[in-house]
């Protein structure tokens, strides 16, 4: 058991040291190796329970957490506001105290703008069990850690000096939260990567997150750059993460969102743009990806794409985080 990390919340990577994040990645790589070798590790969280509370829908997050608990010997319980008394107004304090009296961990997805992360921290204050973010309005730390693990596996643990590009892309379907780009701009500079953030006017991130990203880059001796030119961002990049997010700092009104997005249909990951990057550059996306809008199929399914490794690594990194914080025996 890891005493140091026992019962530590995982709401943002900012609350964890670089050394502790590396410990999680090392364990995730170990668990992944065992899984691929067909070795069971179902004693690690034997008979322990994780409550998974979703305010929004999910494919990867729900199934990777629930599968992870099964593989570690425990159980994941899927909850929604409508399936609990949260839907009738029971607050985070009472919900957290009750659930942590039953089980050993609580994971929450709450992307409500201006509410989500506050809800997680409120539950963390009162629950006697670690709280995991399954994405909120500000951060998606499990996704960012799975992304980092994917890069470590492919390029090694020293990623300093590599150019990591997060670029806005056009997508018509729904207003995606800011949490993925924000989690990436905060995390990647801490591992020495030179981060470039590209977006059209109106798609800026939260000012305090930008301040954190700049401070993290400075502390690590890395750079953090902004541009409104997607081609400029792609030039000589090592890691490309083109994805859509909503103009949430400006509006969430559907008509206005669609009108803004319609002005930037050329913000798409194409094979021509990929050619601007380094020869061994990788194409990344957290998924779901809007094929034909955010990126061409040739890019998504091409040899530079690592999107399915990123998705699979959600399972392994979350198992590591749960094992470290929920009293895992290993
Ligand atoms: N990337 C991600 O969080 O996917 P889901 O919304 O399907 O969980």
PDB file of C-alpha atoms in Angstrom, residues 118-248:
ATOM      1  CA  UNK A 118     -16.757  23.374  -6.942  1.00  0.00           C
ATOM      2  CA  UNK A 119     -19.107  20.411  -6.460  1.00  0.00           C
ATOM      3  CA  UNK A 120     -16.154  17.991  -6.492  1.00  0.00           C
ATOM      4  CA  UNK A 121     -14.180  20.017  -3.945  1.00  0.00           C
ATOM      5  CA  UNK A 122     -17.260  20.386  -1.740  1.00  0.00           C
ATOM      6  CA  UNK A 123     -17.732  16.634  -1.713  1.00  0.00           C
ATOM      7  CA  UNK A 124     -14.009  16.159  -1.065  1.00  0.00           C
ATOM      8  CA  UNK A 125     -14.261  18.372   2.004  1.00  0.00           C
ATOM      9  CA  UNK A 126     -16.902  16.164   3.589  1.00  0.00           C
ATOM     10  CA  UNK A 127     -16.307  12.659   2.196  1.00  0.00           C
ATOM     11  CA  UNK A 128     -14.017  10.261   4.036  1.00  0.00           C
ATOM     12  CA  UNK A 129     -12.756   8.719   0.773  1.00  0.00           C
ATOM     13  CA  UNK A 130     -10.755   9.979  -2.201  1.00  0.00           C
ATOM     14  CA  UNK A 131     -12.649  11.945  -4.866  1.00  0.00           C
ATOM     15  CA  UNK A 132     -11.683  11.402  -8.511  1.00  0.00           C
ATOM     16  CA  UNK A 133     -12.550  13.837 -11.262  1.00  0.00           C
ATOM     17  CA  UNK A 134     -14.066  12.084 -14.243  1.00  0.00           C
ATOM     18  CA  UNK A 135     -14.112  15.563 -15.905  1.00  0.00           C
ATOM     19  CA  UNK A 136     -15.510  18.838 -14.690  1.00  0.00           C
ATOM     20  CA  UNK A 137     -16.022  22.310 -16.106  1.00  0.00           C
ATOM     21  CA  UNK A 138     -12.332  23.170 -15.618  1.00  0.00           C
ATOM     22  CA  UNK A 139     -10.211  20.027 -15.824  1.00  0.00           C
ATOM     23  CA  UNK A 140     -10.118  16.461 -17.158  1.00  0.00           C
ATOM     24  CA  UNK A 141      -7.098  15.136 -15.244  1.00  0.00           C
ATOM     25  CA  UNK A 142      -7.541  11.418 -16.021  1.00  0.00           C
ATOM     26  CA  UNK A 143      -7.615  12.184 -19.729  1.00  0.00           C
ATOM     27  CA  UNK A 144      -4.487  14.338 -19.523  1.00  0.00           C
ATOM     28  CA  UNK A 145      -2.684  11.610 -17.555  1.00  0.00           C
ATOM     29  CA  UNK A 146      -3.659   8.954 -20.111  1.00  0.00           C
ATOM     30  CA  UNK A 147      -2.342  11.277 -22.822  1.00  0.00           C
ATOM     31  CA  UNK A 148       0.918  11.811 -20.963  1.00  0.00           C
ATOM     32  CA  UNK A 149       1.287   8.058 -20.404  1.00  0.00           C
ATOM     33  CA  UNK A 150       0.811   7.502 -24.156  1.00  0.00           C
ATOM     34  CA  UNK A 151       3.693   9.874 -24.906  1.00  0.00           C
ATOM     35  CA  UNK A 152       5.937   8.361 -22.215  1.00  0.00           C
ATOM     36  CA  UNK A 153       5.366   4.863 -23.648  1.00  0.00           C
ATOM     37  CA  UNK A 154       6.272   5.983 -27.161  1.00  0.00           C
ATOM     38  CA  UNK A 155       8.979   8.596 -26.603  1.00  0.00           C
ATOM     39  CA  UNK A 156      10.360   7.801 -23.139  1.00  0.00           C
ATOM     40  CA  UNK A 157      10.066   9.610 -19.832  1.00  0.00           C
ATOM     41  CA  UNK A 158      12.135  12.656 -20.844  1.00  0.00           C
ATOM     42  CA  UNK A 159       9.790  14.757 -22.956  1.00  0.00           C
ATOM     43  CA  UNK A 160      11.567  18.054 -22.343  1.00  0.00           C
ATOM     44  CA  UNK A 161      11.918  20.321 -25.364  1.00  0.00           C
ATOM     45  CA  UNK A 162       9.211  18.529 -27.331  1.00  0.00           C
ATOM     46  CA  UNK A 163       6.620  20.802 -28.980  1.00  0.00           C
ATOM     47  CA  UNK A 164       3.105  19.920 -27.804  1.00  0.00           C
ATOM     48  CA  UNK A 165       0.330  21.651 -29.768  1.00  0.00           C
ATOM     49  CA  UNK A 166      -3.247  21.985 -28.589  1.00  0.00           C
ATOM     50  CA  UNK A 167      -5.312  23.472 -31.376  1.00  0.00           C
ATOM     51  CA  UNK A 168      -8.981  24.354 -31.531  1.00  0.00           C
ATOM     52  CA  UNK A 169     -10.876  22.675 -34.368  1.00  0.00           C
ATOM     53  CA  UNK A 170     -14.261  23.280 -35.907  1.00  0.00           C
ATOM     54  CA  UNK A 171     -17.061  20.877 -34.910  1.00  0.00           C
ATOM     55  CA  UNK A 172     -20.762  21.478 -35.321  1.00  0.00           C
ATOM     56  CA  UNK A 173     -22.363  18.999 -32.959  1.00  0.00           C
ATOM     57  CA  UNK A 174     -22.213  20.222 -29.378  1.00  0.00           C
ATOM     58  CA  UNK A 175     -20.453  22.676 -27.106  1.00  0.00           C
ATOM     59  CA  UNK A 176     -17.554  20.775 -25.634  1.00  0.00           C
ATOM     60  CA  UNK A 177     -16.187  21.969 -22.280  1.00  0.00           C
ATOM     61  CA  UNK A 178     -12.829  23.709 -21.860  1.00  0.00           C
ATOM     62  CA  UNK A 179     -11.602  20.962 -19.570  1.00  0.00           C
ATOM     63  CA  UNK A 180      -9.450  18.961 -22.003  1.00  0.00           C
ATOM     64  CA  UNK A 181      -7.392  21.848 -23.413  1.00  0.00           C
ATOM     65  CA  UNK A 182      -7.124  23.325 -19.928  1.00  0.00           C
ATOM     66  CA  UNK A 183      -5.923  20.052 -18.390  1.00  0.00           C
ATOM     67  CA  UNK A 184      -3.282  19.775 -21.132  1.00  0.00           C
ATOM     68  CA  UNK A 185      -1.928  23.323 -20.924  1.00  0.00           C
ATOM     69  CA  UNK A 186      -1.464  22.878 -17.181  1.00  0.00           C
ATOM     70  CA  UNK A 187       0.045  19.381 -17.174  1.00  0.00           C
ATOM     71  CA  UNK A 188       2.347  19.149 -20.198  1.00  0.00           C
ATOM     72  CA  UNK A 189       4.688  22.060 -19.312  1.00  0.00           C
ATOM     73  CA  UNK A 190       5.371  20.426 -15.926  1.00  0.00           C
ATOM     74  CA  UNK A 191       7.002  17.584 -17.871  1.00  0.00           C
ATOM     75  CA  UNK A 192       9.198  20.011 -19.791  1.00  0.00           C
ATOM     76  CA  UNK A 193       7.205  20.201 -23.007  1.00  0.00           C
ATOM     77  CA  UNK A 194       7.022  23.473 -24.949  1.00  0.00           C
ATOM     78  CA  UNK A 195       3.281  23.982 -25.278  1.00  0.00           C
ATOM     79  CA  UNK A 196       1.594  25.963 -28.068  1.00  0.00           C
ATOM     80  CA  UNK A 197      -2.100  26.780 -27.822  1.00  0.00           C
ATOM     81  CA  UNK A 198      -3.856  27.769 -31.076  1.00  0.00           C
ATOM     82  CA  UNK A 199      -7.413  29.069 -31.374  1.00  0.00           C
ATOM     83  CA  UNK A 200      -9.508  31.630 -33.267  1.00  0.00           C
ATOM     84  CA  UNK A 201     -10.626  34.831 -31.536  1.00  0.00           C
ATOM     85  CA  UNK A 202     -13.317  34.075 -28.926  1.00  0.00           C
ATOM     86  CA  UNK A 203     -12.149  30.574 -28.014  1.00  0.00           C
ATOM     87  CA  UNK A 204      -9.769  31.594 -25.236  1.00  0.00           C
ATOM     88  CA  UNK A 205      -9.424  29.570 -22.035  1.00  0.00           C
ATOM     89  CA  UNK A 206     -10.009  30.694 -18.437  1.00  0.00           C
ATOM     90  CA  UNK A 207      -7.529  33.425 -17.397  1.00  0.00           C
ATOM     91  CA  UNK A 208      -6.433  31.708 -14.160  1.00  0.00           C
ATOM     92  CA  UNK A 209      -5.750  28.472 -16.057  1.00  0.00           C
ATOM     93  CA  UNK A 210      -3.604  30.420 -18.525  1.00  0.00           C
ATOM     94  CA  UNK A 211      -1.709  31.940 -15.591  1.00  0.00           C
ATOM     95  CA  UNK A 212      -1.141  28.465 -14.150  1.00  0.00           C
ATOM     96  CA  UNK A 213       0.084  27.155 -17.508  1.00  0.00           C
ATOM     97  CA  UNK A 214       2.555  30.051 -17.853  1.00  0.00           C
ATOM     98  CA  UNK A 215       3.813  29.564 -14.288  1.00  0.00           C
ATOM     99  CA  UNK A 216       4.196  25.808 -14.804  1.00  0.00           C
ATOM    100  CA  UNK A 217       6.191  26.403 -17.988  1.00  0.00           C
ATOM    101  CA  UNK A 218       8.445  28.928 -16.291  1.00  0.00           C
ATOM    102  CA  UNK A 219       9.044  26.626 -13.300  1.00  0.00           C
ATOM    103  CA  UNK A 220       9.997  23.767 -15.624  1.00  0.00           C
ATOM    104  CA  UNK A 221      12.157  25.872 -17.965  1.00  0.00           C
ATOM    105  CA  UNK A 222       9.682  25.255 -20.784  1.00  0.00           C
ATOM    106  CA  UNK A 223       7.690  27.651 -22.979  1.00  0.00           C
ATOM    107  CA  UNK A 224       4.003  28.383 -23.352  1.00  0.00           C
ATOM    108  CA  UNK A 225       2.943  30.151 -26.556  1.00  0.00           C
ATOM    109  CA  UNK A 226      -0.419  31.325 -27.937  1.00  0.00           C
ATOM    110  CA  UNK A 227      -1.292  31.823 -31.608  1.00  0.00           C
ATOM    111  CA  UNK A 228      -4.361  32.368 -33.777  1.00  0.00           C
ATOM    112  CA  UNK A 229      -2.742  30.551 -36.723  1.00  0.00           C
ATOM    113  CA  UNK A 230      -3.235  26.771 -36.919  1.00  0.00           C
ATOM    114  CA  UNK A 231      -0.509  26.273 -39.550  1.00  0.00           C
ATOM    115  CA  UNK A 232       2.001  28.211 -37.482  1.00  0.00           C
ATOM    116  CA  UNK A 233       1.151  26.013 -34.500  1.00  0.00           C
ATOM    117  CA  UNK A 234       1.602  22.769 -36.471  1.00  0.00           C
ATOM    118  CA  UNK A 235       5.029  23.754 -37.836  1.00  0.00           C
ATOM    119  CA  UNK A 236       7.778  21.474 -36.449  1.00  0.00           C
ATOM    120  CA  UNK A 237       5.464  20.047 -33.792  1.00  0.00           C
ATOM    121  CA  UNK A 238       6.156  16.736 -32.049  1.00  0.00           C
ATOM    122  CA  UNK A 239       2.691  16.155 -30.590  1.00  0.00           C
ATOM    123  CA  UNK A 240      -0.513  17.429 -32.189  1.00  0.00           C
ATOM    124  CA  UNK A 241      -3.766  17.559 -30.234  1.00  0.00           C
ATOM    125  CA  UNK A 242      -6.354  19.263 -32.470  1.00  0.00           C
ATOM    126  CA  UNK A 243      -9.791  19.227 -30.870  1.00  0.00           C
ATOM    127  CA  UNK A 244     -12.939  21.276 -30.562  1.00  0.00           C
ATOM    128  CA  UNK A 245     -14.134  23.278 -27.577  1.00  0.00           C
ATOM    129  CA  UNK A 246     -16.920  25.782 -27.137  1.00  0.00           C
ATOM    130  CA  UNK A 247     -16.548  29.581 -26.950  1.00  0.00           C
ATOM    131  CA  UNK A 248     -17.578  29.237 -23.326  1.00  0.00           C
TER     132      UNK A 248
END
